[in-house]
Coordinates of C-alpha atoms in Angstrom, one line a residue:
M1 CA 39.5 186.8 -197.0
P2 CA 40.4 184.2 -194.4
S3 CA 38.7 180.7 -194.4
L4 CA 36.6 179.3 -191.5
T5 CA 39.6 177.0 -190.7
D6 CA 41.9 180.0 -190.5
V7 CA 39.7 182.0 -188.2
A8 CA 39.0 179.0 -185.9
R9 CA 42.7 178.0 -185.6
N10 CA 44.0 181.5 -185.1
H11 CA 41.4 182.9 -182.7
T12 CA 39.5 180.1 -180.9
T13 CA 40.1 177.0 -178.9
L14 CA 37.7 174.9 -181.0
D15 CA 39.0 171.4 -181.6
Q16 CA 38.9 169.4 -184.9
A17 CA 35.6 167.8 -184.1
D18 CA 34.1 171.2 -183.5
L19 CA 35.5 172.5 -186.7
D20 CA 34.2 169.5 -188.6
R21 CA 30.7 170.1 -187.3
L22 CA 30.9 173.8 -188.4
Q23 CA 32.2 172.9 -191.8
L24 CA 29.3 170.5 -192.2
L25 CA 26.9 173.3 -191.2
V26 CA 28.5 175.8 -193.6
S27 CA 28.3 173.4 -196.5
D28 CA 24.5 173.2 -196.0
W29 CA 23.4 176.6 -194.7
Q30 CA 22.6 178.1 -198.1
M31 CA 19.2 176.4 -197.6
L32 CA 18.7 178.1 -194.2
A33 CA 19.6 181.6 -195.7
D34 CA 17.1 181.1 -198.6
L35 CA 14.3 179.8 -196.4
S36 CA 14.9 182.8 -194.0
F37 CA 15.3 185.4 -196.7
A38 CA 18.2 186.5 -194.6
D39 CA 22.0 186.8 -194.4
L40 CA 23.8 184.4 -192.1
V41 CA 27.0 185.1 -190.2
L42 CA 28.8 182.4 -188.2
W43 CA 30.3 183.9 -185.1
L44 CA 33.1 181.9 -183.2
P45 CA 34.0 182.5 -179.6
D46 CA 37.3 184.2 -178.9
T47 CA 40.0 182.2 -177.2
E48 CA 40.0 184.5 -174.2
G49 CA 36.3 185.0 -174.1
L50 CA 36.6 188.7 -175.2
G51 CA 34.1 188.5 -178.0
F52 CA 33.4 186.7 -181.3
W53 CA 35.1 186.3 -184.7
A54 CA 33.1 186.1 -187.9
G55 CA 34.1 182.7 -189.4
A56 CA 31.7 182.5 -192.4
Q57 CA 29.0 184.4 -194.2
M58 CA 26.2 183.5 -196.5
R59 CA 23.8 185.7 -198.4
P60 CA 20.3 184.6 -199.5
T61 CA 19.3 184.1 -203.1
T62 CA 15.7 184.7 -202.3
G63 CA 15.9 188.2 -200.9
P64 CA 18.0 191.4 -200.5
T65 CA 21.2 191.2 -198.5
A66 CA 21.7 192.9 -195.2
Y67 CA 25.5 193.0 -195.7
L68 CA 27.0 194.7 -198.7
D69 CA 30.6 194.0 -197.5
D70 CA 32.3 190.8 -196.5
I71 CA 32.8 190.6 -192.7
V72 CA 34.6 187.3 -192.3
G73 CA 37.6 187.7 -190.1
S74 CA 36.1 190.7 -188.2
F75 CA 35.8 190.8 -184.4
I76 CA 33.0 191.9 -182.2
P77 CA 33.8 192.4 -178.5
R78 CA 31.3 191.2 -175.8
D79 CA 28.5 193.6 -174.9
R80 CA 28.6 195.2 -178.4
R81 CA 25.9 192.8 -179.7
P82 CA 24.0 191.5 -176.6
L83 CA 22.1 189.0 -178.7
L84 CA 25.3 187.1 -179.5
D85 CA 26.2 187.0 -175.8
Q86 CA 22.8 185.8 -174.8
A87 CA 22.6 183.0 -177.4
Y88 CA 26.1 181.8 -176.6
D89 CA 25.7 181.9 -172.8
G90 CA 22.1 180.7 -172.6
G91 CA 22.1 178.2 -175.5
R92 CA 18.8 179.5 -176.8
I93 CA 17.5 181.4 -179.8
C94 CA 17.3 185.1 -179.2
R95 CA 15.3 187.7 -181.2
E96 CA 15.5 191.5 -181.1
G97 CA 12.4 193.5 -180.8
D98 CA 13.4 196.6 -182.7
P99 CA 15.5 196.5 -185.9
E100 CA 18.9 197.9 -186.0
W101 CA 19.9 200.3 -188.8
R102 CA 22.9 199.7 -191.1
D103 CA 23.6 202.2 -193.9
D104 CA 19.9 203.4 -193.8
V105 CA 18.7 199.8 -194.0
P106 CA 16.5 198.4 -191.1
V107 CA 17.8 194.9 -190.2
R108 CA 16.1 192.4 -187.9
V109 CA 18.6 190.3 -186.0
E110 CA 18.1 186.8 -184.6
T111 CA 20.9 184.7 -183.0
I112 CA 20.9 180.9 -183.1
P113 CA 23.3 178.9 -181.0
V114 CA 25.1 176.1 -182.7
R115 CA 25.4 173.0 -180.5
R116 CA 27.7 170.0 -180.6
G117 CA 26.7 167.6 -177.9
A118 CA 26.2 169.5 -174.7
R119 CA 28.3 172.5 -175.7
V120 CA 27.5 175.6 -177.7
I121 CA 30.5 176.0 -180.1
A122 CA 29.3 179.0 -182.2
V123 CA 26.4 181.4 -182.9
I124 CA 24.6 182.1 -186.2
A125 CA 23.4 185.6 -186.6
R126 CA 20.4 185.7 -188.9
N127 CA 20.1 189.2 -190.4
T128 CA 17.0 190.1 -192.4
N129 CA 16.8 193.2 -194.6
L130 CA 13.4 194.7 -193.8
L131 CA 13.3 197.1 -196.8
G132 CA 10.5 196.1 -199.1
V133 CA 8.8 193.8 -196.5
R134 CA 5.2 193.2 -197.4
T135 CA 2.4 190.9 -196.3
P136 CA 4.0 187.5 -196.7
S137 CA 2.7 185.1 -199.3
R138 CA 1.8 181.5 -198.7
L139 CA 5.2 180.5 -200.1
E140 CA 7.1 182.9 -197.8
I141 CA 5.1 181.7 -194.7
A142 CA 6.0 178.1 -195.6
Y143 CA 9.7 179.0 -196.1
L144 CA 9.9 181.0 -192.8
Q145 CA 8.2 178.2 -190.9
S146 CA 10.7 175.7 -192.3
A147 CA 13.6 178.0 -191.4
T148 CA 12.3 178.2 -187.8
D149 CA 12.2 174.4 -187.6
L150 CA 15.8 174.1 -188.9
A151 CA 17.0 176.8 -186.5
R152 CA 15.5 174.9 -183.6
M153 CA 17.2 171.7 -184.9
I154 CA 20.6 173.5 -185.0
T155 CA 20.0 174.7 -181.5
D156 CA 19.3 171.1 -180.4
G157 CA 22.4 169.8 -182.2
I158 CA 20.3 167.7 -184.7
F159 CA 20.9 169.6 -187.9
P160 CA 22.8 169.4 -190.2
Y161 CA 22.7 165.7 -190.8
G162 CA 25.9 163.9 -191.6
G163 CA 26.6 161.8 -194.7
E164 CA 27.9 162.6 -198.1
R165 CA 25.9 164.6 -200.7
L166 CA 26.3 165.2 -204.4
L167 CA 26.8 168.9 -204.0
S168 CA 27.0 169.5 -207.8
T169 CA 23.4 168.3 -208.3
S170 CA 21.9 168.8 -204.9
P171 CA 18.7 170.9 -205.2
R172 CA 18.4 174.3 -203.6
V173 CA 15.3 175.9 -202.2
G174 CA 14.6 177.9 -205.4
D175 CA 14.7 174.7 -207.5
G176 CA 11.7 173.3 -205.8
C177 CA 10.5 172.8 -202.3
I178 CA 7.8 170.5 -200.8
R179 CA 6.7 170.2 -197.2
V180 CA 5.3 167.0 -195.9
D181 CA 3.8 166.3 -192.5
R182 CA 4.7 163.4 -190.2
H183 CA 2.4 161.1 -192.3
G184 CA 4.0 162.0 -195.6
M185 CA 1.1 164.1 -196.7
V186 CA 2.0 167.2 -198.8
T187 CA 1.2 170.4 -196.9
F188 CA 3.0 172.8 -199.3
A189 CA 4.5 172.7 -202.7
S190 CA 6.4 175.6 -204.3
P191 CA 5.5 176.5 -207.9
N192 CA 8.8 175.1 -209.2
A193 CA 8.2 171.8 -207.4
L194 CA 4.7 171.6 -208.8
S195 CA 6.0 172.3 -212.3
A196 CA 8.6 169.6 -212.0
Y197 CA 5.9 167.0 -211.0
R198 CA 3.7 168.3 -213.8
R199 CA 6.6 167.5 -216.2
M200 CA 6.5 164.0 -215.0
G201 CA 2.8 163.8 -215.9
L202 CA 1.0 165.0 -212.7
V203 CA -2.5 166.3 -213.6
T204 CA -3.8 166.9 -210.0
D205 CA -2.5 169.1 -207.2
L206 CA 0.3 167.9 -204.9
V207 CA -1.1 169.6 -201.7
G208 CA -3.3 167.2 -199.8
S209 CA -1.9 164.0 -201.5
R210 CA 0.5 161.4 -200.2
L211 CA 3.9 162.1 -201.9
K212 CA 4.9 158.5 -201.9
D213 CA 1.7 157.3 -203.7
I214 CA 1.8 160.2 -206.2
T215 CA 5.4 159.5 -207.1
A216 CA 5.0 155.8 -207.4
D217 CA 2.1 156.3 -209.8
L218 CA 4.1 158.6 -212.0
M219 CA 7.0 156.2 -212.0
H220 CA 4.6 153.3 -212.9
I221 CA 5.9 151.1 -210.1
G222 CA 2.7 150.7 -208.1
I223 CA 3.4 149.5 -204.6
L224 CA 6.9 148.3 -205.5
V225 CA 8.6 151.3 -203.8
D226 CA 12.0 150.4 -202.4
D227 CA 12.8 151.2 -198.8
V228 CA 15.3 154.0 -199.6
L229 CA 12.9 155.8 -201.9
A230 CA 10.0 155.4 -199.4
S231 CA 12.1 156.9 -196.6
V232 CA 12.9 159.9 -198.9
L233 CA 9.3 160.5 -200.0
T234 CA 8.0 160.2 -196.4
G235 CA 10.8 162.4 -195.1
R236 CA 12.0 160.0 -192.5
A237 CA 15.6 159.7 -193.8
A238 CA 18.1 162.4 -194.7
K239 CA 19.0 161.0 -198.1
E240 CA 19.1 161.9 -201.8
Y241 CA 17.4 160.0 -204.5
E242 CA 16.8 160.3 -208.3
I243 CA 13.4 159.4 -209.7
E244 CA 12.5 159.2 -213.4
N245 CA 9.9 158.1 -216.0
S246 CA 9.8 158.5 -219.7
E247 CA 9.0 162.2 -219.4
A248 CA 11.4 163.6 -216.8
T249 CA 14.0 163.0 -214.2
L250 CA 14.0 164.6 -210.8
F251 CA 16.7 164.7 -208.1
L252 CA 15.2 164.7 -204.6
R253 CA 16.8 165.5 -201.2
A254 CA 14.9 164.9 -198.0
I255 CA 15.6 166.8 -194.8
P256 CA 13.6 165.3 -191.8
L257 CA 12.2 167.9 -189.4
R258 CA 12.2 167.1 -185.7
A259 CA 10.8 168.9 -182.6
D260 CA 11.2 167.8 -179.0
G261 CA 12.6 164.6 -180.2
E262 CA 9.6 163.8 -182.5
H263 CA 9.4 163.5 -186.2
V264 CA 7.1 166.3 -187.4
G265 CA 7.5 166.2 -191.1
A266 CA 10.2 167.0 -193.7
L267 CA 11.4 169.3 -196.4
I268 CA 11.8 167.7 -199.8
L269 CA 14.0 169.8 -202.1
L270 CA 13.9 168.8 -205.7
R271 CA 15.6 169.7 -209.0
D272 CA 14.5 168.9 -212.5
V273 CA 17.6 167.3 -214.1
T274 CA 15.9 166.0 -217.2
E275 CA 18.1 168.0 -219.6
L276 CA 21.2 167.3 -217.6
R277 CA 20.7 163.5 -217.7
S278 CA 19.7 163.7 -221.4
R279 CA 23.0 165.4 -222.2
E280 CA 24.9 162.9 -220.1
R281 CA 23.3 160.0 -222.0
E282 CA 24.1 161.7 -225.3
L283 CA 27.7 162.1 -224.3
V284 CA 27.9 158.4 -223.2
T285 CA 26.3 157.3 -226.5
K286 CA 28.7 159.6 -228.5
E287 CA 31.8 158.2 -226.5
A288 CA 30.6 154.7 -227.1
T289 CA 30.2 155.3 -230.8
I290 CA 33.6 156.9 -231.1
R291 CA 35.2 153.9 -229.3
E292 CA 33.4 151.5 -231.5
I293 CA 34.7 153.4 -234.6
H294 CA 38.2 153.2 -233.4
H295 CA 37.7 149.5 -232.6
R296 CA 36.5 148.8 -236.1
V297 CA 39.3 150.9 -237.7
K298 CA 41.8 148.9 -235.7
N299 CA 40.2 145.6 -236.9
N300 CA 40.3 146.8 -240.5
L301 CA 43.9 147.8 -240.2
Q302 CA 44.8 144.5 -238.8
T303 CA 43.0 142.8 -241.7
V304 CA 45.0 144.9 -244.1
A305 CA 48.2 144.0 -242.3
A306 CA 47.3 140.3 -242.5
L307 CA 46.6 140.6 -246.2
L308 CA 50.0 142.3 -246.8
R309 CA 51.7 139.6 -244.9
M310 CA 50.0 136.9 -247.0
Q311 CA 51.0 138.8 -250.1
G312 CA 54.6 139.0 -248.9
R313 CA 54.8 135.2 -248.4
R314 CA 53.8 134.7 -252.0
I315 CA 56.5 137.0 -253.4
T316 CA 60.0 135.7 -254.0
V317 CA 61.6 139.0 -254.7
P318 CA 63.5 140.1 -251.5
E319 CA 63.1 143.8 -252.2
A320 CA 59.3 143.4 -252.6
Q321 CA 59.1 141.3 -249.4
A322 CA 61.0 144.0 -247.5
A323 CA 58.7 146.7 -248.8
L324 CA 55.6 144.8 -247.8
A325 CA 57.1 144.1 -244.3
E326 CA 57.6 147.9 -243.9
A327 CA 54.0 148.5 -244.9
V328 CA 52.8 145.9 -242.4
R329 CA 54.8 147.7 -239.6
R330 CA 53.4 151.1 -240.6
V331 CA 49.8 149.8 -240.6
G332 CA 50.4 148.1 -237.3
S333 CA 51.6 151.3 -235.6
I334 CA 48.4 153.1 -236.6
A335 CA 46.4 150.1 -235.5
I336 CA 47.9 150.3 -232.0
V337 CA 46.8 153.9 -231.6
H338 CA 43.3 153.1 -232.7
E339 CA 43.2 150.2 -230.3
T340 CA 44.2 152.4 -227.5
L341 CA 41.6 155.0 -228.4
S342 CA 39.0 152.3 -228.5
E343 CA 39.6 151.6 -224.8
S344 CA 39.6 155.3 -223.9
F345 CA 36.7 157.6 -222.9
D346 CA 37.9 160.5 -225.0
E347 CA 40.2 161.4 -227.8
H348 CA 43.3 161.4 -225.7
V349 CA 46.0 158.7 -225.5
D350 CA 48.3 157.6 -222.7
F351 CA 51.2 157.5 -225.2
D352 CA 53.6 155.6 -222.9
D353 CA 51.6 152.4 -223.5
V354 CA 51.6 153.1 -227.3
A355 CA 55.3 153.7 -227.4
D356 CA 56.1 150.5 -225.5
R357 CA 53.8 148.4 -227.8
V358 CA 55.4 150.0 -230.9
A359 CA 58.8 149.2 -229.6
A360 CA 57.9 145.6 -228.9
M361 CA 56.4 145.3 -232.4
V362 CA 59.6 146.6 -234.0
A363 CA 61.8 144.3 -231.9
D364 CA 59.6 141.2 -232.6
V365 CA 59.5 141.6 -236.3
S366 CA 63.2 142.5 -236.7
T367 CA 64.7 140.5 -239.6
V368 CA 68.4 141.3 -238.9
A369 CA 70.6 138.7 -237.4
T370 CA 71.5 140.8 -234.4
Q371 CA 69.1 140.7 -231.4
V372 CA 67.7 144.1 -230.6
E373 CA 66.8 145.5 -227.2
I374 CA 64.6 148.6 -227.0
R375 CA 64.4 150.6 -223.7
R376 CA 62.2 153.6 -222.9
T377 CA 62.9 156.3 -220.3
G378 CA 60.8 159.2 -219.3
S379 CA 57.1 159.7 -220.0
F380 CA 55.3 161.0 -223.1
G381 CA 52.2 161.7 -221.0
V382 CA 48.7 162.1 -222.5
L383 CA 48.5 163.2 -226.1
D384 CA 45.7 164.1 -228.4
S385 CA 44.8 161.5 -231.1
E386 CA 45.9 164.0 -233.7
V387 CA 49.4 163.9 -232.3
A388 CA 49.5 160.3 -231.2
T389 CA 48.9 158.7 -234.7
P390 CA 51.6 160.5 -236.6
L391 CA 54.0 160.2 -233.6
A392 CA 53.5 156.5 -233.5
M393 CA 54.4 156.3 -237.2
V394 CA 57.5 158.4 -236.6
L395 CA 58.7 156.2 -233.8
T396 CA 58.1 153.1 -235.8
E397 CA 60.1 154.4 -238.7
L398 CA 63.0 155.7 -236.6
M399 CA 63.4 152.5 -234.5
Q400 CA 63.0 150.3 -237.6
N401 CA 65.6 152.4 -239.4
S402 CA 68.0 151.8 -236.5
V403 CA 67.2 148.0 -236.6
E404 CA 67.9 147.7 -240.3
H405 CA 70.9 150.0 -240.8
A406 CA 72.7 150.4 -237.4
F407 CA 73.5 146.9 -236.5
G408 CA 75.5 144.3 -238.5
T409 CA 76.1 140.8 -237.4
R410 CA 77.4 141.0 -233.9
S411 CA 79.1 138.6 -231.6
G412 CA 80.4 138.3 -228.0
E413 CA 79.5 141.2 -225.6
D414 CA 78.1 143.2 -228.5
A415 CA 75.7 140.6 -229.7
V416 CA 72.7 142.7 -228.6
G417 CA 72.0 146.0 -230.4
K418 CA 70.5 148.6 -228.1
I419 CA 68.0 151.3 -228.9
E420 CA 67.1 154.0 -226.3
L421 CA 63.8 155.9 -226.5
E422 CA 63.7 158.9 -224.2
A423 CA 60.7 161.3 -223.7
Q424 CA 60.9 164.6 -222.0
R425 CA 57.6 166.4 -221.4
S426 CA 57.5 170.1 -220.5
V427 CA 54.9 172.8 -220.7
G428 CA 53.6 172.8 -224.2
R429 CA 56.5 170.8 -225.7
L430 CA 57.5 167.2 -226.1
R431 CA 61.1 166.3 -226.8
V432 CA 61.8 162.7 -228.0
V433 CA 65.3 161.2 -228.4
V434 CA 65.9 157.9 -230.3
S435 CA 69.5 156.7 -230.1
D436 CA 71.3 153.5 -230.9
D437 CA 74.8 152.1 -230.4
G438 CA 75.2 151.0 -234.0
K439 CA 77.5 152.0 -236.9
G440 CA 76.5 155.6 -236.9
L441 CA 75.6 157.9 -239.8
P442 CA 77.2 157.3 -243.2
A443 CA 79.6 159.9 -244.5
G444 CA 77.9 162.8 -246.1
F445 CA 74.5 161.9 -244.6
D446 CA 71.8 164.6 -245.1
S447 CA 68.3 163.7 -243.8
E448 CA 66.7 166.3 -246.2
T449 CA 68.1 164.7 -249.3
S450 CA 68.1 161.1 -248.2
G451 CA 66.1 158.9 -250.6
N452 CA 65.0 156.5 -247.8
L453 CA 61.3 156.2 -247.8
G454 CA 61.1 155.8 -244.0
L455 CA 63.1 159.0 -243.4
S456 CA 60.9 160.8 -245.9
I457 CA 57.8 159.8 -244.0
V458 CA 59.4 160.9 -240.8
R459 CA 60.3 164.4 -242.2
T460 CA 56.8 164.9 -243.6
L461 CA 55.1 163.9 -240.3
V462 CA 57.4 165.7 -237.9
I463 CA 57.7 169.0 -239.9
G464 CA 54.6 169.1 -241.9
E465 CA 51.9 167.5 -239.7
L466 CA 53.3 167.9 -236.1
D467 CA 54.9 171.3 -236.7
G468 CA 58.1 170.1 -235.0
V469 CA 61.8 170.1 -235.4
L470 CA 63.9 167.0 -236.5
E471 CA 67.6 166.6 -236.0
F472 CA 70.1 163.8 -236.8
H473 CA 73.5 163.7 -235.3
P474 CA 76.2 161.3 -234.2
R475 CA 75.9 160.0 -230.6
T476 CA 78.3 161.9 -228.3
D477 CA 78.9 159.1 -225.7
G478 CA 80.0 156.4 -228.1
P479 CA 79.4 155.0 -231.5
G480 CA 75.8 155.3 -232.9
T481 CA 73.2 157.8 -234.0
T482 CA 70.9 160.1 -232.1
V483 CA 67.7 161.5 -233.6
T484 CA 66.0 164.3 -231.7
L485 CA 62.5 165.6 -232.4
D486 CA 60.8 168.5 -230.6
I487 CA 57.0 169.0 -231.1
P488 CA 54.4 171.3 -229.6
V489 CA 51.7 169.5 -227.5
K490 CA 48.5 170.6 -225.7
E491 CA 48.4 170.3 -222.0

C-alpha cells in the first residue's frame, strides 16, 4: 500500500509545505475519527484536475468501520462523488442528505476541506456506518460536537496545531476526554476521565467545576500553578503536561477549540499513566542498584589487587612475586569490566574501551626489559557482561603471555616489541586475533598439553565458558605467533 508521500508525489502538484501540513494532520486525525465514530479518507487533487487520489485512511476505535478494505492509492474521477468536488471547489463542509449504500451498509458521507493558508489542498471524507445507530448518549453527543468543532477548525486552517508531541504516551479519546468552556469550566467528562481523577482522590463530580482549581487541589499546590499547567487546564494552549500526586499520575493533552477567531473552549484528553511511571521508576531503581553493585565489586577487586601487590613486595622469592603479579593482572582485568558496567545503564559493555584499557594495563605493568607497544584494529562492538568478563581475562592472559615469552632483550630498530589485537565482528560471531613479532612458538608446542597456567585459563574460558574455538599458529608474515579465537555473540 503506498504512503501519503508516494501518492502526493506521483499524482499531485502539492509542494513540500503542503505535504508537511497533511502529514501533521494524518498524525493527529485518529482523534477526529474517534470523536466522529467514522472512517476518514484523505483525498488529494489530481495533477490534471481529473479527480482525487486517496492518500490516507483512518478507521475509528469507537464505532464500526464503513470501509472493510484499504482504499489508499485508489482514484475517483470528478463528478463520481459530488461532495468531494463541492468541498474542494467551494472550500466549505458539505453533507449528504441521503446515505449511500456500500455492501448493504448505509453510510453517511461528509466532506471537510483541508486548508493551508488561502488554499484548499485536500479533502477529508468522513464516512459513518449507520448500522446500529440509536438515540445518542450524552457521551456521543459531546464527542460529535467536539468533532464538528475540529472539522470547522480544519476548514479554517487552524487545526492541527504544530509542535512536537510524545506520540507514545499521548492520550486518545477513549483514554479519557474532558470538555471545558472558554472559562475553563468542565462541561463534560467521559467515564474514563472521571475514573482517572477519582484515582487521584477526587470525591466530587468534575462537571460544573473549574478544572484548574480541582487539579491544583488534588496536586496539593494551592494557587501555585505554573503558567504552562494553567494554560493546559484552561485549554488556552495546545500543550501536553503530566500531573501527579501520591495516588496517581495523569498525562494531559489540551486541544484549544476556536470558532470565528474566538476561543470557545477546549478538549482535554487524558491518560492514566500511573502503572507505566511506576514501572519506569522500578527500572531506574533496579538499574541504579545494578550499577552500584558493579561499582562496589570493582572497588573490592581493586582492594584485593592492592593487597596482592603489598604481599608481593614482602616476598623475596622471584617465582612467588611473578605469581602474585599475574594474579594482580587477572583481578585487574575483571575490575575493568565491572567498572565499565558501573557506568552503563544495562548489562552490556562497549568492549573496545575494555580491550584498550586491558592492553594499557598489560603494557604498563610489563616487567621485561623490552618496551612493548600494543595496537588494536577493528571493533568488538557491544557485548553481554557474561561474555565481556571472561573475554577480558582471555585477552589479558594472551597479551601477557606475549609480553613474557615472545620478546627478549632487544636493541636498535627492534627495541620495541609489537602486539597487534584485531577484532572482526560479524552476525552472531566475534573473531579475535592476537599476534606478536616475537620469537615464535617453541618446538613441539601444543596448547592443549602446555602446563602454562595462563594458557590453561585461556583454554578453559574460551572453550568451556565462551563455547568458542582457540588456535595457536606461527605468524605467516614474519617471525612471531598468532592466536585466533572465534566465539558466538548475541546481536
